[in-house]
CSV table of C-alpha atoms in Angstrom, one decimal:
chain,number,residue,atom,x,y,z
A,1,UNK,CA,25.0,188.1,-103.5
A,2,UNK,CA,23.7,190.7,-106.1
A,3,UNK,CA,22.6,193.4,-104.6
A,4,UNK,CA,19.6,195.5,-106.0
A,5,UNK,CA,19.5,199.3,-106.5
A,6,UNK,CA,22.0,202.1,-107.7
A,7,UNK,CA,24.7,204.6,-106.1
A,8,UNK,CA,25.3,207.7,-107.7
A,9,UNK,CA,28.9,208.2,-109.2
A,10,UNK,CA,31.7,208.9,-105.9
A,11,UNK,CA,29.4,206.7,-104.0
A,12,UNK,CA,30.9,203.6,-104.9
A,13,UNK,CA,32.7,203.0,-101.4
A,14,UNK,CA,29.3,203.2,-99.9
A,15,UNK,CA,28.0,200.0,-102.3
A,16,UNK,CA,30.8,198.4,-102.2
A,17,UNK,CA,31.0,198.2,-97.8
A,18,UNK,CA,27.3,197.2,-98.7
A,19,UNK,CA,28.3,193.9,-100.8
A,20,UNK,CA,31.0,193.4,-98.6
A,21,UNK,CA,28.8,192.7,-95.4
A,22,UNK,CA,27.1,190.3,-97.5
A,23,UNK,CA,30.0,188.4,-98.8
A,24,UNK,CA,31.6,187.7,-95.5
A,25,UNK,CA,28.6,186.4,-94.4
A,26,UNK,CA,27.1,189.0,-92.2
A,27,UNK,CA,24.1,189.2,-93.7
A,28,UNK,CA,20.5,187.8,-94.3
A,29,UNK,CA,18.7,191.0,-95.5
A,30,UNK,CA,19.8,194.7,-95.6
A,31,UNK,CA,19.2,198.2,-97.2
A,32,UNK,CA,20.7,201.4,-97.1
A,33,UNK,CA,19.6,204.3,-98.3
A,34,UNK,CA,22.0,207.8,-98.3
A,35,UNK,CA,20.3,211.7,-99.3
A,36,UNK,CA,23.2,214.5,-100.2
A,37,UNK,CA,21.8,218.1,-100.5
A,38,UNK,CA,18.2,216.7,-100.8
A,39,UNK,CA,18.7,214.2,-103.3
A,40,UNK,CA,19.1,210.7,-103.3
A,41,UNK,CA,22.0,209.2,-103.7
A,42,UNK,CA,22.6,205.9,-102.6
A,43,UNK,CA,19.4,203.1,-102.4
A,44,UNK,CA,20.1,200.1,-102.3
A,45,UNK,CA,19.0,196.8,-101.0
A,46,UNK,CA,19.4,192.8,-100.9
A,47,UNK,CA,19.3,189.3,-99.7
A,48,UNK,CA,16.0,187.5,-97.5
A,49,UNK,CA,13.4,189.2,-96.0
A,50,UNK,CA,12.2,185.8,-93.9
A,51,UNK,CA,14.6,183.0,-93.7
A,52,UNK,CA,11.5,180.8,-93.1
A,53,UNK,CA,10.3,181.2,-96.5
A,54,UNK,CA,13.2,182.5,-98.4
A,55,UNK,CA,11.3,186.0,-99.4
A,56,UNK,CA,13.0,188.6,-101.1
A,57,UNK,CA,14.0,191.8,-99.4
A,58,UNK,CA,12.3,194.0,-101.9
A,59,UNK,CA,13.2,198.4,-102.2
A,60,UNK,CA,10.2,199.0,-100.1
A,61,UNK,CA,10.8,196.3,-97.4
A,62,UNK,CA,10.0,197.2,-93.8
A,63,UNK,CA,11.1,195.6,-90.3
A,64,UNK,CA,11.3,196.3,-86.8
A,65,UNK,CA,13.8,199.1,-86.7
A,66,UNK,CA,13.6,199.3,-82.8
A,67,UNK,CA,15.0,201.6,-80.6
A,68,UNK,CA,15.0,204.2,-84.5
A,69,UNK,CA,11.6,205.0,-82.8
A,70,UNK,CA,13.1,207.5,-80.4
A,71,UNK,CA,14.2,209.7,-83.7
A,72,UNK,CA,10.3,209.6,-84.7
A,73,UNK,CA,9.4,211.0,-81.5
A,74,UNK,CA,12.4,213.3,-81.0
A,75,UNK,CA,11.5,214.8,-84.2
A,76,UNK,CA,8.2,215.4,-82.8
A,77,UNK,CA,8.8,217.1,-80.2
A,78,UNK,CA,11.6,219.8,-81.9
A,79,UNK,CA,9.0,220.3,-84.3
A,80,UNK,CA,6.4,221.3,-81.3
A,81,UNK,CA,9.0,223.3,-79.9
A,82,UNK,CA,10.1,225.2,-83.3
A,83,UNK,CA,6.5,225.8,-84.0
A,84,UNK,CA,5.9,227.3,-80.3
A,85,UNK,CA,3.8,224.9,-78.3
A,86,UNK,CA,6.6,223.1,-76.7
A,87,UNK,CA,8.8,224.6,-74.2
A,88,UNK,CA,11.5,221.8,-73.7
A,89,UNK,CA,12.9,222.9,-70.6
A,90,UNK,CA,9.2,223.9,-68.7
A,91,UNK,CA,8.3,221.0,-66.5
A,92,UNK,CA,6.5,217.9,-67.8
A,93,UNK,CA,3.4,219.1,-65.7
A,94,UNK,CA,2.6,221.9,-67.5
A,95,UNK,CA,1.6,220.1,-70.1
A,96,UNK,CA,0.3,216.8,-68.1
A,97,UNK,CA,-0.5,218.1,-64.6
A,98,UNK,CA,-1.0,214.6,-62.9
A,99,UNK,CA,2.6,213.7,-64.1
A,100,UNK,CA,3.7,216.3,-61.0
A,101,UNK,CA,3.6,213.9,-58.3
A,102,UNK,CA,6.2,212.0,-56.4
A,103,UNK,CA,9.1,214.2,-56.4
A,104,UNK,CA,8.5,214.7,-60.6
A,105,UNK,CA,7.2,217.9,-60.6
A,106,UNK,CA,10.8,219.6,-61.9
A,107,UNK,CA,11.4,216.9,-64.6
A,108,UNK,CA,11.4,218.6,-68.1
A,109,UNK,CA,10.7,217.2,-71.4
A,110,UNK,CA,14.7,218.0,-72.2
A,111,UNK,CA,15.9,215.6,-69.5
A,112,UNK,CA,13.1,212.8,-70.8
A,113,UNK,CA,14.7,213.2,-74.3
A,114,UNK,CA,18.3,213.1,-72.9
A,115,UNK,CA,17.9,210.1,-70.1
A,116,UNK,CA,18.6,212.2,-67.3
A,117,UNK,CA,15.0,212.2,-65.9
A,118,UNK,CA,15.7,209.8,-63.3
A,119,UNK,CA,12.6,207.7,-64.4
A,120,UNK,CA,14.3,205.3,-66.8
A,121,UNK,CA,11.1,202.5,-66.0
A,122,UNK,CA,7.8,202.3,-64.3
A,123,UNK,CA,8.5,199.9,-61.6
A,124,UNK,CA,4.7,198.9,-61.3
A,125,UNK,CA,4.4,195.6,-63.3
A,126,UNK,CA,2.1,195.5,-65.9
A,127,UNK,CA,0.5,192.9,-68.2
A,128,UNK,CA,1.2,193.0,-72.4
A,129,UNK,CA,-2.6,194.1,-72.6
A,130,UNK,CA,-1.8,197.4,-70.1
A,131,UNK,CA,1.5,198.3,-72.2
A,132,UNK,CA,-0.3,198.1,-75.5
A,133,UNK,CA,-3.3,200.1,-74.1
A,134,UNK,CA,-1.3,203.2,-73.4
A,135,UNK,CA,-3.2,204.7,-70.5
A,136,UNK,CA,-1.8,201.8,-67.8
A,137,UNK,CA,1.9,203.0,-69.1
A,138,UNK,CA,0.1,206.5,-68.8
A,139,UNK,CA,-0.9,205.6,-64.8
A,140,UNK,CA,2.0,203.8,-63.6
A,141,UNK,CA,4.6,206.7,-64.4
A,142,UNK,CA,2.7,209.5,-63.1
A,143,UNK,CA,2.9,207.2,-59.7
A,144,UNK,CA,6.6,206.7,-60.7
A,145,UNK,CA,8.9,208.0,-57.8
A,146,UNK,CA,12.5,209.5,-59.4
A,147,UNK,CA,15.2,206.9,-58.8
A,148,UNK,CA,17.6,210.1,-58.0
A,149,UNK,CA,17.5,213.4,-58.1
A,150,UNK,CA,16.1,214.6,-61.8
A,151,UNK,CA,18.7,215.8,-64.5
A,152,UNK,CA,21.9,214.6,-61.9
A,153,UNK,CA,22.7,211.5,-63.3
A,154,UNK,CA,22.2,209.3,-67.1
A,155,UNK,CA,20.5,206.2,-67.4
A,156,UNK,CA,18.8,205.3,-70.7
A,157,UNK,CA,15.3,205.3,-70.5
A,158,UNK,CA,14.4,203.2,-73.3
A,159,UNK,CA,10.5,202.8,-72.8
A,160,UNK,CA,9.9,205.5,-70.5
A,161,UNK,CA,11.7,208.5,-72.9
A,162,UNK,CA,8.6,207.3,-75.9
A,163,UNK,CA,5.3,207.1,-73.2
A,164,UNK,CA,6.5,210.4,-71.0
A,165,UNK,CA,7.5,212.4,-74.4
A,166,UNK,CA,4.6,210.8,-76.4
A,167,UNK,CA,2.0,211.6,-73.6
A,168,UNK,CA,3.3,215.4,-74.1
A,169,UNK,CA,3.0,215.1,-77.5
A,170,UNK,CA,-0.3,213.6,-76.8
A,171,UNK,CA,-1.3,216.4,-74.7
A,172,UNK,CA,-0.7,219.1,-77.0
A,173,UNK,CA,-1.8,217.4,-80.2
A,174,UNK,CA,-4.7,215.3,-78.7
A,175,UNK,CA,-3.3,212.5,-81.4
A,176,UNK,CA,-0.7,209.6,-79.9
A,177,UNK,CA,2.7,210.3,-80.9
A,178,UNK,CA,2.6,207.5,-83.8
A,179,UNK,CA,-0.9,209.1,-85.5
A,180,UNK,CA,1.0,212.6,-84.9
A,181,UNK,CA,3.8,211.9,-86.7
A,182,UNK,CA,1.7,210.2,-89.5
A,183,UNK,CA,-0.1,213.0,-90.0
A,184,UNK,CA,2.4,216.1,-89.3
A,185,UNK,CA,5.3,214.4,-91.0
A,186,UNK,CA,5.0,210.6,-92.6
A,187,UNK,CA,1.9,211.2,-94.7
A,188,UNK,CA,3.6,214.2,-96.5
A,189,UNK,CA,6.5,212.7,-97.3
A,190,UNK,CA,5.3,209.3,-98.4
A,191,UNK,CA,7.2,207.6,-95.5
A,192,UNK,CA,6.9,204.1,-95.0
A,193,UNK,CA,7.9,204.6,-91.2
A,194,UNK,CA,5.5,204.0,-88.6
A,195,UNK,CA,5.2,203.6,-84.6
A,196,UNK,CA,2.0,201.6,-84.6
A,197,UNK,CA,1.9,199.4,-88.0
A,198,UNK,CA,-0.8,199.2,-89.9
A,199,UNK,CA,-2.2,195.7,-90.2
A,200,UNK,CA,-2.0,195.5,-93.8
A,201,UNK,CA,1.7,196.0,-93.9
A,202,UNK,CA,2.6,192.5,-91.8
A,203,UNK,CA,2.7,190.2,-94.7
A,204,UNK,CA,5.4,192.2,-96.3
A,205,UNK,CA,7.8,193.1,-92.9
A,206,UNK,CA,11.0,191.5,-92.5
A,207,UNK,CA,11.6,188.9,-90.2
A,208,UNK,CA,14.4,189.5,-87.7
A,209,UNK,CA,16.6,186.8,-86.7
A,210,UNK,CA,19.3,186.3,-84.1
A,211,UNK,CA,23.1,185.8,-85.4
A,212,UNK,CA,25.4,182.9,-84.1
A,213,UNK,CA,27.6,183.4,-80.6
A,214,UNK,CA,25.4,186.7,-79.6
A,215,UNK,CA,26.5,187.9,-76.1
A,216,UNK,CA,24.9,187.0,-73.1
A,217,UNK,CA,22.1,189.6,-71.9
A,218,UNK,CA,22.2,191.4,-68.8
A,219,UNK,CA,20.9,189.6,-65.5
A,220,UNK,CA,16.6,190.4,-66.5
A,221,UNK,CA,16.7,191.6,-62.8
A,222,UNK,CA,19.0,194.7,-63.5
A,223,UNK,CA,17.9,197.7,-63.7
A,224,UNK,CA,19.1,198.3,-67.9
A,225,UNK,CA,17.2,195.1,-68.5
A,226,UNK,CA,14.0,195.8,-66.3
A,227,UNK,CA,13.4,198.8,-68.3
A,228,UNK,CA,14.8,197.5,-71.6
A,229,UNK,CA,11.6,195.2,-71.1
A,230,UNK,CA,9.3,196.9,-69.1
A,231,UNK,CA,9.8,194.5,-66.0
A,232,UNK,CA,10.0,191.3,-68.0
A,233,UNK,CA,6.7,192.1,-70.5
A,234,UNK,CA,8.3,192.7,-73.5
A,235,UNK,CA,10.6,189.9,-74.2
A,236,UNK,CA,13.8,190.7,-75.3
A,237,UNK,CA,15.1,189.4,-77.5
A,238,UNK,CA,12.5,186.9,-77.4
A,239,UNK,CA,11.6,187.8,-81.3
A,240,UNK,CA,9.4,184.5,-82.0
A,241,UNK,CA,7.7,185.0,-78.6
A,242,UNK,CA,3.8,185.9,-79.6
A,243,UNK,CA,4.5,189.2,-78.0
A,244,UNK,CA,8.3,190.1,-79.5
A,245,UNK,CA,9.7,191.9,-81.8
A,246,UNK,CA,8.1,189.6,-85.1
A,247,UNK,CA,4.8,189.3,-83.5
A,248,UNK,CA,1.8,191.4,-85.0
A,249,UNK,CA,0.6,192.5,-81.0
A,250,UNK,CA,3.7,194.4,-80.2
A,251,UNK,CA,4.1,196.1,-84.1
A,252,UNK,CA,0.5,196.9,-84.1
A,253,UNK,CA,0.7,198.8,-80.9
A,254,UNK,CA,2.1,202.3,-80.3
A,255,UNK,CA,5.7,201.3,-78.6
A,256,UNK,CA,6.9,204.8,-78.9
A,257,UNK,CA,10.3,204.6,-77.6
A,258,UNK,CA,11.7,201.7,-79.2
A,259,UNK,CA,8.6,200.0,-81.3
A,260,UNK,CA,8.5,201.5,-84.9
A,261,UNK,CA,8.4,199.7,-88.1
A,262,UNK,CA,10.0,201.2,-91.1
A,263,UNK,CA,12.3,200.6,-94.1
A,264,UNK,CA,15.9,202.5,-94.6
A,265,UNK,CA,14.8,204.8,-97.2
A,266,UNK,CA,12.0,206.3,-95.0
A,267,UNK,CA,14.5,206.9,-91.6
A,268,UNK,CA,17.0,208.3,-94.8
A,269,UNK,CA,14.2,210.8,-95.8
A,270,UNK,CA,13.2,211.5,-92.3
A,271,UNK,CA,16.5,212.2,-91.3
A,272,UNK,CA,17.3,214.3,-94.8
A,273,UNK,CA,14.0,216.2,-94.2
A,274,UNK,CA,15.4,217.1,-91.1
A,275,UNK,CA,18.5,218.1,-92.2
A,276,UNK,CA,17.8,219.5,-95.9
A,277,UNK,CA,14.8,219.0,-97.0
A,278,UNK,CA,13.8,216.9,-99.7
A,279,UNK,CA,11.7,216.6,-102.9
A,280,UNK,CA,12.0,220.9,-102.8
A,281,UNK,CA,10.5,221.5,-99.3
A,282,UNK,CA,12.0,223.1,-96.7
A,283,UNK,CA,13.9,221.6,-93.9
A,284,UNK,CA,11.8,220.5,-91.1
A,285,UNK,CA,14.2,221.5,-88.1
A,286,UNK,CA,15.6,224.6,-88.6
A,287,UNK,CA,19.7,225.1,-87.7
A,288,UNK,CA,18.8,226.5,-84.8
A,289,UNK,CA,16.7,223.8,-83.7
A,290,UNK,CA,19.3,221.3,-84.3
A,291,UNK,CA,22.2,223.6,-82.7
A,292,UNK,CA,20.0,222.9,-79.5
A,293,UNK,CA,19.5,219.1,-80.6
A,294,UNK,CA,23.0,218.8,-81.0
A,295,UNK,CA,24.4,220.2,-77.8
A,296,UNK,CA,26.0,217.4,-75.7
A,297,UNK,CA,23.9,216.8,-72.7
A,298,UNK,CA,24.5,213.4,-71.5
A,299,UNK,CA,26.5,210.1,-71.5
A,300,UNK,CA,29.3,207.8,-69.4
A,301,UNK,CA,28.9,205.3,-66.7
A,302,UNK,CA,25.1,205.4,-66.0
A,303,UNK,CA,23.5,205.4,-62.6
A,304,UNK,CA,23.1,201.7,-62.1
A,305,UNK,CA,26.7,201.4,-62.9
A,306,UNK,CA,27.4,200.6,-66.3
A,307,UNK,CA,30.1,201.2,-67.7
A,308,UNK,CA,31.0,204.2,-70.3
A,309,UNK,CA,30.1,202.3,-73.5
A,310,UNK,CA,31.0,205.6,-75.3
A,311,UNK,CA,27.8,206.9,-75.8
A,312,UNK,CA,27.1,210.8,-75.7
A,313,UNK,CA,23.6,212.4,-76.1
A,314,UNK,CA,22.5,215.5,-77.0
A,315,UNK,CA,18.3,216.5,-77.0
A,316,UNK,CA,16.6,213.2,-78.1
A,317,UNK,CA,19.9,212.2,-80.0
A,318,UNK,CA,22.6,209.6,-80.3
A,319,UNK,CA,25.6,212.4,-80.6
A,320,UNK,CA,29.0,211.9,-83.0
A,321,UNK,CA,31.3,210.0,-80.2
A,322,UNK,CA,32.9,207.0,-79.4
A,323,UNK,CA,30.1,204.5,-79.4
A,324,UNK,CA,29.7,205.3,-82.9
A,325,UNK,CA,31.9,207.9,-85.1
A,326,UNK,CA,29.8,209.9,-87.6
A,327,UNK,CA,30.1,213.2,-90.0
A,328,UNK,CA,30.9,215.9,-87.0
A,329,UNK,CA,29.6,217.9,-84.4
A,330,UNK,CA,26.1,218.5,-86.2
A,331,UNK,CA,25.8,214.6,-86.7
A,332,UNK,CA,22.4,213.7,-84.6
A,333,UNK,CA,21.5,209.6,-84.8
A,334,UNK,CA,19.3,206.9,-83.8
A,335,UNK,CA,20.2,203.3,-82.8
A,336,UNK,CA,18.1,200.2,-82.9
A,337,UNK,CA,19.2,196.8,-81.3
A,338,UNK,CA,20.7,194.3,-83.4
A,339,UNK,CA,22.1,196.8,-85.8
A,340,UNK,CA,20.0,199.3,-87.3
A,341,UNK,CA,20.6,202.5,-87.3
A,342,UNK,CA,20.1,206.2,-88.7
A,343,UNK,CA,21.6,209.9,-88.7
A,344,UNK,CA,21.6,213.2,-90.1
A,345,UNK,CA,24.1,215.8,-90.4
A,346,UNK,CA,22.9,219.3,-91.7
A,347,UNK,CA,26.4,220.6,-91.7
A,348,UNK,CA,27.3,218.0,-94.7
A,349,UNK,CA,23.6,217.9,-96.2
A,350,UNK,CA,23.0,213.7,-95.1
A,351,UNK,CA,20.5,211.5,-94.6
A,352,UNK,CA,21.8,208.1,-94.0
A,353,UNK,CA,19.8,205.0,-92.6
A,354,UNK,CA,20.9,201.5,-92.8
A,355,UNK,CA,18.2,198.4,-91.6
A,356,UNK,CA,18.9,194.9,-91.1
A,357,UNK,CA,17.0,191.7,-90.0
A,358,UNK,CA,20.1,189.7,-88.8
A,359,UNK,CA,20.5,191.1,-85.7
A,360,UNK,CA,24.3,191.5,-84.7
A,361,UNK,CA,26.0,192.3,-81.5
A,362,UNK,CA,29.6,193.4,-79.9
A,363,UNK,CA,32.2,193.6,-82.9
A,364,UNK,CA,29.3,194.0,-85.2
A,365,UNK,CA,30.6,196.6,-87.7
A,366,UNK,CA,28.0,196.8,-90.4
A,367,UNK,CA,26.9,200.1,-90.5
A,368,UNK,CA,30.2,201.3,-89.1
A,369,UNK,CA,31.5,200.3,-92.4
A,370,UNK,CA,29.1,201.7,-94.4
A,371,UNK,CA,29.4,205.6,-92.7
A,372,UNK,CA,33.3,205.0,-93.0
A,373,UNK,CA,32.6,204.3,-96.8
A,374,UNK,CA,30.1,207.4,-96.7
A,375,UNK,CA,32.7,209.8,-94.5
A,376,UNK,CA,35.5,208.7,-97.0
A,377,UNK,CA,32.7,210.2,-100.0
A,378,UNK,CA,31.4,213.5,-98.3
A,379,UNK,CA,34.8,214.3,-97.3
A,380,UNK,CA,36.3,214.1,-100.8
């Protein structure tokens, strides 16, 4: 496979760990895209965008990047916070009184962004039409009862963490999290990264598909998988279901916590803006914003009793630790199922976002590879 694109001289390890996941056949469709300092250093791109068809992945390609949406909305809410509007560690309730019921009136916005908020799901069962409507999401978890005491325990809230902090966001902005982000961040930069996709950009989205011998899932009644799903509504994997992850009704909608659309050079400039800034701008989050986003908050067997996959979390952030080895300490990530996945690191000037539309699972080392490759550059 040729791939497409250019890295800069002493970023050769970085293409090469790119063509290699192609050769050895663990690819359909991928990009990567790496900012040092600002600038741009690695962007490059390959292979089928829809096995159905055989489309190209083209430079500009978008696809479902997942669980990625938790950085978009993470990002939003440090910037609230930097600018003044958002105290992290007030209660919820101050900024959404009617959330302060059922034993939720101490739950902060901090333990929401680090899965310690004991509200991981909204146990009322909803239809697709309530979930994509917002407000029904909106109902359902202010009648939400804490599953254990708030900030004692870690459990990843992976819808939950996108409706409670986007409803904040919501609050303070009067815009959904998606249309805030657009228009505080996205539209500025020219990123094609989106929670909520516009209709026009469905012909050109990357179809995901499932690799071979990918492990079983959870039993659907378990508490991981009830809110992984929202109770059985959102299919997982279930991407050719007229309501997963490749149907227009679930991209469309805002999903904040795990539903945004984007290609790897928009979550590389996101997370470089972050850390650097780019094009000559200033950074977005300053280093004291990211000290705090970066400060280990959570992690190890959850409260349903999953095991300790190696995951640590800081404030809205996938930390540097075992599930996933990074740059260092000031390393601050997103991960999306199947394989994609994104990170900064303002202590070493990165941006680094890597997409894919075959979707691994255990033992897939993809990106691993390629932040080895990038670690072995930086460091040099």
């Amino acid at each position: 496979m040729s791939h497409h694109g250019a890295a800069d001289e002493g970023f050769g390890p970085v293409a090469d760990a790119f063509a290699r996941n192609f050769t050895e056949g663990a690819e359909l469709g991928a990009a990567v895209t790496v900012f040092v300092g600002g600038r741009k250093v690695v962007d490059l791109w390959g292979g089928i965008a829809d096995g159905r068809t055989g489309r190209a992945w083209e430079e500009d390609t978008v696809l479902p990047v997942m669980s990625c949406a938790k950085a978009v909305v993470s990002v939003c809410a440090h910037l609230l916070a930097q600018q003044g509007k958002l105290d992290l560690d007030a209660p919820v309730a101050a900024y959404w009184p009617e959330f302060a019921r059922h034993g939720k009136e101490r739950i902060t916005t901090r333990m929401v962004l680090d899965h310690t908020a004991g509200i991981p799901l909204a146990e009322q069962h909803l239809t697709f039409e309530e979930v994509t409507a917002w407000t029904p999401v909106i109902r359902a978890l202010e009648e939400q009862r804490p599953l254990w005491e708030p900030g004692t325990a870690y459990e990843y809230h992976a819808h939950a963490f996108g409706f409670v902090v986007g409803e904040v966001i919501r609050r303070l902005t009067g815009l959904t999290p998606g249309a805030w982000f657009r228009k505080a961040v996205a539209d500025d930069l020219g990123l094609r990264t989106w929670i909520g996709l516009p209709p026009e950009e469905l012909p050109g989205m990357a179809r995901l598909a499932e690799a071979a011998g990918r492990p079983a899932l959870p039993d659907a009644d378990a508490l991981p998988m009830r809110s992984l799903t929202m109770n059985g509504v959102l299919p997982f994997p279930g991407l050719d279901d007229p309501h997963g992850y490749n149907g227009p009704a679930l991209l469309t909608a805002e999903i904040p916590g795990a539903g945004a659309v984007s290609s790897a050079r928009g979550l590389a400039t996101l997370y470089a803006a972050a850390t650097t800034g780019v094009a000559g701008a200033p950074r977005l989050l300053t280093a004291d914003t990211l000290s705090d986003a970066v400060r280990p908050r959570s992690g190890g067997a959850s409260w349903s009793g999953l095991p300790d996959f190696g995951a640590r979390y800081g404030t809205g952030f996938l930390l540097d630790s075992p599930f996933r080895r990074l740059l260092g300490p000031r390393s601050f990530a997103s991960s999306g199922a199947g394989g994609q996945f994104a990170f900064g690191d303002d202590a070493f000037g990165v941006g680094f976002a890597y997409t894919a539309n075959l979707m691994g699972g255990s033992g897939d080392r993809r990106a691993e590879r390629l932040i080895e490759a990038l670690r072995e550059c930086v460091a040099s």
